[in-house]
Coordinates of C-alpha atoms in Angstrom, one line a residue:
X1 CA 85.0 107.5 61.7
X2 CA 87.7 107.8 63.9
X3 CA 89.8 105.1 66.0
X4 CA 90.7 106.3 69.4
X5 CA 92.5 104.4 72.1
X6 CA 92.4 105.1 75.7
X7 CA 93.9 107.4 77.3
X8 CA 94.0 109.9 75.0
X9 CA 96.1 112.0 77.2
X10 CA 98.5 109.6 79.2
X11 CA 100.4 110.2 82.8
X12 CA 98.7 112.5 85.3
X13 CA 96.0 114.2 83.1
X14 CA 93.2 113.9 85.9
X15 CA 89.5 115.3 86.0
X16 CA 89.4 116.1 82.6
X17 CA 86.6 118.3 81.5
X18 CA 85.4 118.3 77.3
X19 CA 83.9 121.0 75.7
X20 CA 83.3 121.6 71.7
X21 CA 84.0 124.9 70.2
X22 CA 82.7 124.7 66.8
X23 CA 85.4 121.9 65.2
X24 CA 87.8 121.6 68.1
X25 CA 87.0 119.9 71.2
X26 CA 89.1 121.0 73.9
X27 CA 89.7 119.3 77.3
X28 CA 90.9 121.0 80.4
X29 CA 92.6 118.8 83.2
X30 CA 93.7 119.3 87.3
X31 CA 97.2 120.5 88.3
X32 CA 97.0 120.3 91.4
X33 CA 100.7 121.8 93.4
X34 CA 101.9 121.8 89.9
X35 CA 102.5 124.8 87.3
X36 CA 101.3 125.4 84.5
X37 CA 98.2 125.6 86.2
X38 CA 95.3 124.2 84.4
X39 CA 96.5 122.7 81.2
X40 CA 94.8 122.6 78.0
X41 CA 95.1 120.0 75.2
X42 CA 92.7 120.1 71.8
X43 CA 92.2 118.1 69.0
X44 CA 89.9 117.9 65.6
X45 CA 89.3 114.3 66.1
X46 CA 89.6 113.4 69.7
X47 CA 92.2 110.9 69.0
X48 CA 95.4 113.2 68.3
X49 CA 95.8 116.0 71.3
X50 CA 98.4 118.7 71.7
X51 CA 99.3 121.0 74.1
X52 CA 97.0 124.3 73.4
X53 CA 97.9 126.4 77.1
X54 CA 97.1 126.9 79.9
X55 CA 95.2 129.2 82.5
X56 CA 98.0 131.6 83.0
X57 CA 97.1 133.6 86.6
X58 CA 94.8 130.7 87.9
X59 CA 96.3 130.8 91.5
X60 CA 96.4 134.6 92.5
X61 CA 100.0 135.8 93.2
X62 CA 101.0 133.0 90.8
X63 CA 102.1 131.0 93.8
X64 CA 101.0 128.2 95.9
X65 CA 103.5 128.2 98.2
X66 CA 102.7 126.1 101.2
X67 CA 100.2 124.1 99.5
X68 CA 99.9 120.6 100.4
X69 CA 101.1 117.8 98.3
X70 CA 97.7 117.1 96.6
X71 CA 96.3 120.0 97.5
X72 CA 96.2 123.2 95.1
X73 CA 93.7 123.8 91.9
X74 CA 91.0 120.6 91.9
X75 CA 88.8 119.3 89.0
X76 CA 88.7 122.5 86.9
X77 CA 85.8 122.6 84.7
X78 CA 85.6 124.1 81.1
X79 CA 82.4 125.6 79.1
X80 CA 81.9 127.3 76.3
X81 CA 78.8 129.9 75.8
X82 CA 79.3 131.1 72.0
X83 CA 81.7 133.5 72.4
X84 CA 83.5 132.9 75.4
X85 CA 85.0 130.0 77.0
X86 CA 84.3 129.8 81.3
X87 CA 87.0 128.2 83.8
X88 CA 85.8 127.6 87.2
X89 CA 88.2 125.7 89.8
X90 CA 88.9 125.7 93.5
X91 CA 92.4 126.3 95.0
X92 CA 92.1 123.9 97.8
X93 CA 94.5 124.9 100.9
X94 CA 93.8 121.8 103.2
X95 CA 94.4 118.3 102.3
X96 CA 92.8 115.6 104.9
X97 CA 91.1 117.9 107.2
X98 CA 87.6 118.2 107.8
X99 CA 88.1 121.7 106.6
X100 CA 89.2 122.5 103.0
X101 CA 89.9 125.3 103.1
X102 CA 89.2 126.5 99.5
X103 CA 88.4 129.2 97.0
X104 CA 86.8 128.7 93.8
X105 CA 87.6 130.8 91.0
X106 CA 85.8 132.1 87.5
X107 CA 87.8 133.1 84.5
X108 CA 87.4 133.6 81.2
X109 CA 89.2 133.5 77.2
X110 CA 88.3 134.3 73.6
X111 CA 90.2 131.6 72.6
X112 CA 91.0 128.7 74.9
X113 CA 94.9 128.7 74.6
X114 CA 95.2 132.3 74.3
X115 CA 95.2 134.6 77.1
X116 CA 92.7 134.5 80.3
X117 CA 90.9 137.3 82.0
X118 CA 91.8 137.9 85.8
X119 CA 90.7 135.1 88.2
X120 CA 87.6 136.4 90.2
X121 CA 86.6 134.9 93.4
X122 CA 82.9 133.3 93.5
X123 CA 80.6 131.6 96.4
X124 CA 82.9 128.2 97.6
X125 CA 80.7 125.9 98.4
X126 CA 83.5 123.2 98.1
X127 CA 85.3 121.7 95.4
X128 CA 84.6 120.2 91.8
X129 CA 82.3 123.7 90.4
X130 CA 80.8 123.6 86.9
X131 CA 78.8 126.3 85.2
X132 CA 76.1 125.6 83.1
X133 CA 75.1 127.9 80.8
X134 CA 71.1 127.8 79.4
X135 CA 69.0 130.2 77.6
X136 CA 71.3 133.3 78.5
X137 CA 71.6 132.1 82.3
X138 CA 74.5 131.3 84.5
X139 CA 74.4 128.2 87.2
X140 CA 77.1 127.3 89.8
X141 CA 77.4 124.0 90.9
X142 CA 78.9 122.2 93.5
X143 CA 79.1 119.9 95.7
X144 CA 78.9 121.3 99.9
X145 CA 80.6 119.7 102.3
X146 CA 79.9 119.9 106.3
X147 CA 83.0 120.0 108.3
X148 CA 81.1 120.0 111.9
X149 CA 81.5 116.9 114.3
X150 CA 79.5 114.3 112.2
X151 CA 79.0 116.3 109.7
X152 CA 79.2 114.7 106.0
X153 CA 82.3 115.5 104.2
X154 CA 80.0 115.4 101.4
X155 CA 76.7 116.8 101.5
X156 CA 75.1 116.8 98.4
X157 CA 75.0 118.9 95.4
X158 CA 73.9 122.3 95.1
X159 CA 72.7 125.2 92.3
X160 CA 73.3 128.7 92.6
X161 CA 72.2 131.2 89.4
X162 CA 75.1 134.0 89.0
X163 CA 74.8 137.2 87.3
X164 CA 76.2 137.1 84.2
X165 CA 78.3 140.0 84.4
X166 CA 79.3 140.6 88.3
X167 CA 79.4 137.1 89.2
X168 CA 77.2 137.7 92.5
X169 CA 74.5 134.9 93.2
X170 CA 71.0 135.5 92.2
X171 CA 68.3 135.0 94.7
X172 CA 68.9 131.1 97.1
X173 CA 71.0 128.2 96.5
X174 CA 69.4 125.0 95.5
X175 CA 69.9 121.7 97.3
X176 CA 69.8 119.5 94.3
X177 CA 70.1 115.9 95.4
X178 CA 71.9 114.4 98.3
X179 CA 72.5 110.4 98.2
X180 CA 74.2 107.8 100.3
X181 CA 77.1 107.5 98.0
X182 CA 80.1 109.6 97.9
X183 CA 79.3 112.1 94.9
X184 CA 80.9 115.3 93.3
X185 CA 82.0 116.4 90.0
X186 CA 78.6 117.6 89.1
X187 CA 78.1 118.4 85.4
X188 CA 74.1 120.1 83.9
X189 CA 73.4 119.4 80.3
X190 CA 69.8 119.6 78.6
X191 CA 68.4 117.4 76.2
X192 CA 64.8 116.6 74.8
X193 CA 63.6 118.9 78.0
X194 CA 65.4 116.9 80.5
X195 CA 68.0 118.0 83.3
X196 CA 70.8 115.7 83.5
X197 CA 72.8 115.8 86.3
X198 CA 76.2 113.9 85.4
X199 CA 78.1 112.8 89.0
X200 CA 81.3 111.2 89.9
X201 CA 80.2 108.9 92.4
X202 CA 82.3 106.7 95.0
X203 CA 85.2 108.8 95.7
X204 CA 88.4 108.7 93.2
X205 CA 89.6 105.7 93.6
X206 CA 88.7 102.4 92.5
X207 CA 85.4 102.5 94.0
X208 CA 84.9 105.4 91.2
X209 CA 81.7 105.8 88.9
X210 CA 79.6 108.1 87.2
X211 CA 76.2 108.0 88.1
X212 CA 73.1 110.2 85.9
X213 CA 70.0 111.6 88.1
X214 CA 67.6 114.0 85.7
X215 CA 64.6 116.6 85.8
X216 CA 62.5 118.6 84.1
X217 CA 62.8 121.2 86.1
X218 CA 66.5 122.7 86.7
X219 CA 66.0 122.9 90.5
X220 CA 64.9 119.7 91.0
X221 CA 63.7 117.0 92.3
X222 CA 66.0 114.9 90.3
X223 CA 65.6 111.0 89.8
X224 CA 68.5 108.7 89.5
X225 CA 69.2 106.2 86.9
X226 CA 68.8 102.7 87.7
X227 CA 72.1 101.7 86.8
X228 CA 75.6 103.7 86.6
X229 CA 76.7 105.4 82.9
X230 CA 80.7 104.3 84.2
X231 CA 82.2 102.3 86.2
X232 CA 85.1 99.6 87.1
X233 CA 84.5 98.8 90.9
X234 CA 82.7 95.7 89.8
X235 CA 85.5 93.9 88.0
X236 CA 89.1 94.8 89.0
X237 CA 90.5 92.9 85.5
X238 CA 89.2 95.7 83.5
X239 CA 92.4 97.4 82.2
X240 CA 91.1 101.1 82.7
X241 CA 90.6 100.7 85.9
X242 CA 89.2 103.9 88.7
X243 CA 86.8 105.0 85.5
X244 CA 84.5 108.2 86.8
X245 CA 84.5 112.2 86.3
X246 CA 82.5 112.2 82.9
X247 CA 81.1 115.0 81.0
X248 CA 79.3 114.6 78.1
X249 CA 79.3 116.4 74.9
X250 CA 77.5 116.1 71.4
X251 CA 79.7 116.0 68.2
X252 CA 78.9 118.0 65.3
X253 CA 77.6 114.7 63.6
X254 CA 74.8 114.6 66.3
X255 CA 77.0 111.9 68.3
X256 CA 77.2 112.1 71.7
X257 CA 81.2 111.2 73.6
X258 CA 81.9 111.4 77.0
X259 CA 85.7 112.1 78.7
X260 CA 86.2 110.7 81.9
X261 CA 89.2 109.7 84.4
X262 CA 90.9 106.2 84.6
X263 CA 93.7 104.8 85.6
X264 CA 96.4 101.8 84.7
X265 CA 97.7 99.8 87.4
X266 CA 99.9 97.4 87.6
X267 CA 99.4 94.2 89.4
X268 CA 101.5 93.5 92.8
X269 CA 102.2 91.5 95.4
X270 CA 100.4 94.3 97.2
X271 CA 97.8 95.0 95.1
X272 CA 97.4 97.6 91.9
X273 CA 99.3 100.0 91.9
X274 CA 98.8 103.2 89.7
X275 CA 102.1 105.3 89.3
X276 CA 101.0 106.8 85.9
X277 CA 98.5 109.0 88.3
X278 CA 95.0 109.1 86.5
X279 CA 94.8 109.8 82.9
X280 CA 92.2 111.3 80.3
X281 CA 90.1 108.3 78.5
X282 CA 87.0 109.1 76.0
X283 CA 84.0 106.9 75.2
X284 CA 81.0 107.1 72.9
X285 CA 77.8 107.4 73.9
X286 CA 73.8 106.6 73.0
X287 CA 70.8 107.1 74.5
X288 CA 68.2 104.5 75.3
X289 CA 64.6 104.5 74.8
X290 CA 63.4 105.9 78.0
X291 CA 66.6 108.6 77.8
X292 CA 69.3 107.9 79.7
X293 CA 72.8 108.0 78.4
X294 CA 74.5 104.2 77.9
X295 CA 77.9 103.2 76.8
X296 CA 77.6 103.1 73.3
X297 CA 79.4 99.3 73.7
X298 CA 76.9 98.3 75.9
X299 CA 77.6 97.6 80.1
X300 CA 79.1 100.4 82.1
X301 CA 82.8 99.3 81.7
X302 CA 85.2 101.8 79.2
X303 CA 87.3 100.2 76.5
X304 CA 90.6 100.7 75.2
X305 CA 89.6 101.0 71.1
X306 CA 86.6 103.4 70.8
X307 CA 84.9 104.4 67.5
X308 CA 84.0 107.8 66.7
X309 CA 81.9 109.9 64.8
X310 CA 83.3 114.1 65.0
X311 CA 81.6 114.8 62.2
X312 CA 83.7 116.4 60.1
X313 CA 84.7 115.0 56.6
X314 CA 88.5 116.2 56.6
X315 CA 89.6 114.4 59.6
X316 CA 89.8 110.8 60.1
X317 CA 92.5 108.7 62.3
X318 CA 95.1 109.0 60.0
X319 CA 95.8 112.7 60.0
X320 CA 97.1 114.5 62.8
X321 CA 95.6 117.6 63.9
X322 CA 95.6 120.7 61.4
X323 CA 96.2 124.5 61.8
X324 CA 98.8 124.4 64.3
X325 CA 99.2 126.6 67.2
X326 CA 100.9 130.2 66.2
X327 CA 103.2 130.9 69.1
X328 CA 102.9 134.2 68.2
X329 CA 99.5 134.6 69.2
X330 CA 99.2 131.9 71.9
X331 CA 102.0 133.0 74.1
X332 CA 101.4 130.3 76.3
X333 CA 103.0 127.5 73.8
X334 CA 106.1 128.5 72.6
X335 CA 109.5 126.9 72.7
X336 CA 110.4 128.0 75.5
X337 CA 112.9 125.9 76.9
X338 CA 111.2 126.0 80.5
X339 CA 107.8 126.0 79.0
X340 CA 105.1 122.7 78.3
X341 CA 106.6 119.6 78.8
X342 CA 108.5 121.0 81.9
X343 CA 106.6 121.3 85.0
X344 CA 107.1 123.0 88.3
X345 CA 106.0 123.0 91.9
X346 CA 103.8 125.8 93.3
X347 CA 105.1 128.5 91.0
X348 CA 106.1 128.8 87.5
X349 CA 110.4 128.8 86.8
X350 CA 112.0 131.8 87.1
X351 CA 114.8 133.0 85.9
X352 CA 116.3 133.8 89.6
X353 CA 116.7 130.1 89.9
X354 CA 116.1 128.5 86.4
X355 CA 118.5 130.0 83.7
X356 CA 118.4 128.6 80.2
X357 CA 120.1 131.7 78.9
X358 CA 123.6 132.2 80.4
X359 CA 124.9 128.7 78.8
X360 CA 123.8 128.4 75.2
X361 CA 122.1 124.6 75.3
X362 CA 122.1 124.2 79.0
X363 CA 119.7 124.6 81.7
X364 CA 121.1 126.0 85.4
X365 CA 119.4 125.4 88.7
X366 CA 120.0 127.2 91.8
X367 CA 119.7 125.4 94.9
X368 CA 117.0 126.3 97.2
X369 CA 114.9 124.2 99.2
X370 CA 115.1 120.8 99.9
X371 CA 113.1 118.1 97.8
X372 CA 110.6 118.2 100.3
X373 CA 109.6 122.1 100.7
X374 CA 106.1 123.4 99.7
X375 CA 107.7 126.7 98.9
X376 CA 111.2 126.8 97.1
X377 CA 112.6 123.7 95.7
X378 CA 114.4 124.3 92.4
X379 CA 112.8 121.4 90.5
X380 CA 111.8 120.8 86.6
X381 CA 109.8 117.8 85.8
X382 CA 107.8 116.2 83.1
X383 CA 105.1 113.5 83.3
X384 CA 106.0 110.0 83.2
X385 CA 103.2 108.5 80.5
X386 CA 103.8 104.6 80.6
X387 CA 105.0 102.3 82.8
X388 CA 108.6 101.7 80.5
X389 CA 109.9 104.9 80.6
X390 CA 113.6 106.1 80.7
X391 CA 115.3 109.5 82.1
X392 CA 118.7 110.2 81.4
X393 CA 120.4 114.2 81.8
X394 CA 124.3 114.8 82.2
X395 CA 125.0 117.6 84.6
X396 CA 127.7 119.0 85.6
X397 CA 128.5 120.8 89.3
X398 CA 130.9 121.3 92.2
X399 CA 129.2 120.0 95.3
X400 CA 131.3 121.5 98.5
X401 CA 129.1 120.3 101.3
X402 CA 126.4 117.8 102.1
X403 CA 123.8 120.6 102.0
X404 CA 124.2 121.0 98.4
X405 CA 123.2 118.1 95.7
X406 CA 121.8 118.1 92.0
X407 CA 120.8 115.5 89.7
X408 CA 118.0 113.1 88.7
X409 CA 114.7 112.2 90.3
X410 CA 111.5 110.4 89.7
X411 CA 108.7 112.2 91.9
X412 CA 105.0 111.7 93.0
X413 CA 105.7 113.4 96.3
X414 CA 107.3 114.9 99.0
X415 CA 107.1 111.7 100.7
X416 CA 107.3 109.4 97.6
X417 CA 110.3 110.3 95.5
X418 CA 113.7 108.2 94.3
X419 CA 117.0 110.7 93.4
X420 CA 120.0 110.2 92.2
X421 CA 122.3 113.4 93.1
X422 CA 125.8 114.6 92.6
X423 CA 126.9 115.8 96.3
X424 CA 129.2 115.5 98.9
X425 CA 130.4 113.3 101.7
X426 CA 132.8 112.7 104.5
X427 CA 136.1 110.8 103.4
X428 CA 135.5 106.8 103.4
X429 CA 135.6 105.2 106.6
X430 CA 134.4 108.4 108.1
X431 CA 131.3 109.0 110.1
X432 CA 129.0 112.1 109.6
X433 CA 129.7 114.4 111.8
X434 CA 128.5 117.8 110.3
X435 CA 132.2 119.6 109.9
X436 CA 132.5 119.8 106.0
X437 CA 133.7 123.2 106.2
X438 CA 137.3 121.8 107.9
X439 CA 138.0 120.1 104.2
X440 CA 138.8 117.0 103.1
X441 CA 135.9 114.9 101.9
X442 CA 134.6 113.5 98.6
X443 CA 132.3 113.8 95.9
X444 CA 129.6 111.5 95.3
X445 CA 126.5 110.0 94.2
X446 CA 124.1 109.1 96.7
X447 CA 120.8 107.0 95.5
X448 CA 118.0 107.7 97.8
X449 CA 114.5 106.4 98.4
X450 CA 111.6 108.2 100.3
X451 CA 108.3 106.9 101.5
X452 CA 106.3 107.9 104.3
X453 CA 107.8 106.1 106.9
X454 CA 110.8 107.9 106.3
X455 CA 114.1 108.3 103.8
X456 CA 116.9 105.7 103.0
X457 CA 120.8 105.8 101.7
X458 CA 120.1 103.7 98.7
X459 CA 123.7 103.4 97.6
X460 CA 126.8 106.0 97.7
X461 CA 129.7 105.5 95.3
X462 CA 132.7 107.8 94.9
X463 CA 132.8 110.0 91.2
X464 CA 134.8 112.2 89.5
X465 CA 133.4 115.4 89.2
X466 CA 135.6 117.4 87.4
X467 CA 133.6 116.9 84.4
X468 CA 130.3 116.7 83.2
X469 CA 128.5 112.7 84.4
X470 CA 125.5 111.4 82.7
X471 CA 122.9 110.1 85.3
X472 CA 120.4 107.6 83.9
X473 CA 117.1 105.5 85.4
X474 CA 115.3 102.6 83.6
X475 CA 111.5 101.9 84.8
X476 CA 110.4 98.5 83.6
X477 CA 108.5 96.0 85.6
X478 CA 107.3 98.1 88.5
X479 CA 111.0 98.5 89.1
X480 CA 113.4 101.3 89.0
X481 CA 116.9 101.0 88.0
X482 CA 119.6 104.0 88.3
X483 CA 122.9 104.0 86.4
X484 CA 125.7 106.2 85.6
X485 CA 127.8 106.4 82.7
X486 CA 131.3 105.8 83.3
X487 CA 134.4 104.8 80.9
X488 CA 131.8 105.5 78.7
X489 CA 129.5 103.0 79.4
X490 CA 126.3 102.3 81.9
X491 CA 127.4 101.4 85.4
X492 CA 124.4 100.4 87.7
X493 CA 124.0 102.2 91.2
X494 CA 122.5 100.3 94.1
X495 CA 119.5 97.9 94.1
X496 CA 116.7 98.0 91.9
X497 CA 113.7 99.8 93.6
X498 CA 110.3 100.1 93.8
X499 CA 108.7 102.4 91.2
X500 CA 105.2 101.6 92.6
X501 CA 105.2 103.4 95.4
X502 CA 104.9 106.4 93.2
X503 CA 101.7 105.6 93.2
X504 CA 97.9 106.9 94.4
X505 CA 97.7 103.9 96.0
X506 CA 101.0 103.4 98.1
X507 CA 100.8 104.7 101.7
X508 CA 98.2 106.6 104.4
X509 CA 97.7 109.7 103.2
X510 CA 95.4 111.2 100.3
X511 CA 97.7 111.4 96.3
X512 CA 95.9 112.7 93.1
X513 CA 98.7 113.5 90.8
X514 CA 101.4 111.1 89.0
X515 CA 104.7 109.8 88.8
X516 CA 107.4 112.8 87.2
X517 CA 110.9 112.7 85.8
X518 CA 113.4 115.8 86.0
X519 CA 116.0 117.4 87.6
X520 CA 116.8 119.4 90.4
X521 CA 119.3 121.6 92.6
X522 CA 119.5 121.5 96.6
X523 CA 121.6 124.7 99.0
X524 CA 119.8 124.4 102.4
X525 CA 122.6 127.0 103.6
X526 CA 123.7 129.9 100.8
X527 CA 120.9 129.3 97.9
X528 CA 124.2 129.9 95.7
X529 CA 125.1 126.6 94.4
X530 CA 124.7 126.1 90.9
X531 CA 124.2 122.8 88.5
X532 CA 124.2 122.9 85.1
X533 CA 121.8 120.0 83.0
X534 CA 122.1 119.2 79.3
X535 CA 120.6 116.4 77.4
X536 CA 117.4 115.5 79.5
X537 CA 115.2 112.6 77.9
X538 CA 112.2 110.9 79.1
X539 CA 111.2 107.9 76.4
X540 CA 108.4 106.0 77.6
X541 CA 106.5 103.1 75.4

């Protein structure tokens, strides 16, 4: 047996989707604006997970410039037929509109971390698409959506059969079940001659569930279960809270486990809070006499500790996960110094404006956008996995103007995001008036919190930057606290702020991902300005 505890993959690992490929279960999760697109984490004993890759070409053009925050590759969903293993996704181009504006994809590997075939566009019903694979048959499905005047946003689920080989639809599309609920996410699996249709159901947020509806026939009709397989809406103290998106898959044993979404808020005046994003949490799973899947615990809530049964006699939850990954034949995890943990938005890092060569042991931005572009901002991050977490990087530049500025920053956003950045300001006692160019001036670091309402000046203070200056941040408590290292010690900058609202559930407007740490460069005029970053960290605990 082996002892899990939830999540299994922590910090903005959303939508995961579990598959078993002989000994190694593999789960795929959402990436949203964010590259790599469509990670890939597998493990012997689902308790220990590492990086395996990632869906290299997911996004044609390798580029999702212009993407909403939010927006970009949705609920990707991972299969495995014998011999091959299926990704099927949808780009989504419109965030909060009654249109989506999206594409769904198809792709496939040999091997899940290894390389993937070229992306090939398939019917686009709407988001969250699953293949189901039975008795040599393909099936799409999806969920449709309606964006006419009173039309439902979501509009039931639907089956399409697909040519193995060409991808095309084969004969009509199948209205599978439509219910007064929110519900997407659709997953198929057979078992003692029975459908199941697996559903996220309520939407993403703490309303969030999995409901089960099942048939003996593949089209339909489909009955649902009496009762939900997952769900926290009902008791708010649960501490994996927003519980839904499940698939289900049997262990070699003849268990059955099931991966789903949660998420870990933190209590506030406000409310919860959830600036970890959702995460990856696995529970086990039995079947009851008239067969329907239950929590193997009993009740539909998910638990932290979970015991499991993989089947395999060489791996229990003691030993970390065997045969690693040979960079040499999965190009896609290597140590690369831009590769997995760093992530990037709407593009991968290139070497045009990330350089990790020309300095032996540092890594050198060039300005571009600013921190809130959906095309070019020169930006490296890494997910933020518990709510005490620390960042520190020293970097070292020569900000001339106030349209260049480098340093730290915690992200969830364009509009939720707190920096900490080397740049330049008019001389004390001196009012902004735009005329840097004349001379004069000082350098500085400005501390500066955005939220939706707007951005705000934090806290400036005067440096020295004709050296390299450490640049630190402490999360603890829901609260973020910047510092600097001066005289060689830590000198604090400006108030402590609000962490939280780097959060899925701060503000008006629809958030999916999580709360990031890492570094980044800013020239709104040349693109030419350079910093230079050494000794990034992010502990969390």
């Amino acid at each position: 047996m082996t002892l899990l505890h939830n999540p299994v993959l922590r910090g903005f690992a959303p939508d995961p989707s579990l598959v078993r490929a002989g000994d190694w279960y593999y789960v795929a999760t959402s990436s949203f604006e964010w590259f790599p697109t469509i990670p890939i984490h597998r493990s012997r004993d689902l308790a220990h997970w590492e990086y395996a890759g990632h869906v290299r070409g997911a996004v044609p053009g390798d580029s999702l410039a212009g993407v909403p925050d939010s927006g970009g590759i949705w609920a990707p969903s991972l299969s495995w037929d014998g011999e091959r293993f299926w990704m099927v996704y949808t780009v989504v181009r419109s965030v909060g509109t009654p249109y989506f504006d999206l594409d769904t994809y198809v792709s496939t590997a040999t091997e899940a971390g290894g390389k993937w075939s070229a992306t090939r566009r398939i019917a686009s019903h709407g988001f969250d698409p699953a293949l189901f694979h039975h008795e040599g048959r393909l099936w799409l499905l999806n969920m449709q959506s309606d964006h006419r005047p009173g039309g439902n946003r979501f509009a039931g689920i639907v089956l399409t059969e697909l040519d193995r080989e060409t991808l095309a639809p084969i004969g009509d599309t199948h209205l599978l079940l439509q219910h007064e609920r929110l519900i997407e996410g659709p997953k198929l699996l057979e078992r003692d001659g029975w459908f199941h249709l697996v559903l996220a159901e309520g939407g993403t947020g703490v309303e969030h569930g999995v409901l089960v509806a099942r048939s003996r026939s593949i089209t339909g009709p489909y009955e649902l279960d009496r009762q939900p397989l997952l769900t926290t809406r009902d008791d708010p103290s649960v501490p994996l809270q927003k519980a839904g998106h499940a698939e289900l898959v049997e262990t070699p044993g003849g268990e059955w486990v099931m991966s789903h979404l949660t998420a870990r808020p933190l209590r506030t005046p406000d409310g919860p809070r959830c600036p970890l994003g959702r995460e990856t949490a696995i529970q086990a799973v039995t079947w009851d006499e008239e067969g329907w899947p239950r929590l193997r615990h009993g009740g539909w809530h998910p638990v932290v500790g979970v015991e499991v049964d993989v089947g395999l006699h060489t791996v229990d939850s003691t030993h970390t996960v065997d045969e690693p990954l040979d960079p040499a034949d999965h190009p896609t995890h290597t140590a690369d110094p831009l590769g997995w943990p760093w992530s990037t938005l709407r593009a991968y890092p290139d070497p045009s404006w990330a350089d990790a060569t020309t300095r032996p042991g540092w890594l050198r931005l060039r300005g571009r956008h600013g921190p809130e572009s959906r095309w070019a901002h020169s930006l490296l991050a890494q997910r933020i996995t518990e709510h005490r977490a620390e960042a520190e990087v020293t970097v070292e530049a020569r900000p001339r103007t106030f349209t260049q500025a480098a340093g730290l920053v915690l992200r969830y956003s364009a509009e939720a995001y707190l920096s900490l950045d080397l740049t330049w300001a008019e001389p004390d006692g001196e009012g902004q008036h735009g005329q840097q160019w004349q001379g004069g001036g000082r350098t500085v670091l400005s501390l500066v919190e955005r939220e939706e309402d707007g951005t705000r000046l934090a806290a400036v203070v005067e440096v020295d930057a004709e050296g390299p200056l450490t640049l630190g941040v402490t999360v603890d408590n829901g609260a973020a606290r910047f510092w600097y290292v001066k005289d060689g010690a830590r000198t604090p900058i400006g108030p402590p702020l609000d962490f939280t609202k780097l959060s899925d559930d701060y503000g008006s407007k629809l958030r999916f991902t999580g709360s990031m740490a890492g570094i980044h460069a800013v020239d709104l005029v040349d693109a030419a300005f350079t910093a230079d970053f050494t000794g990034f960290r992010l502990t969390c605990w």
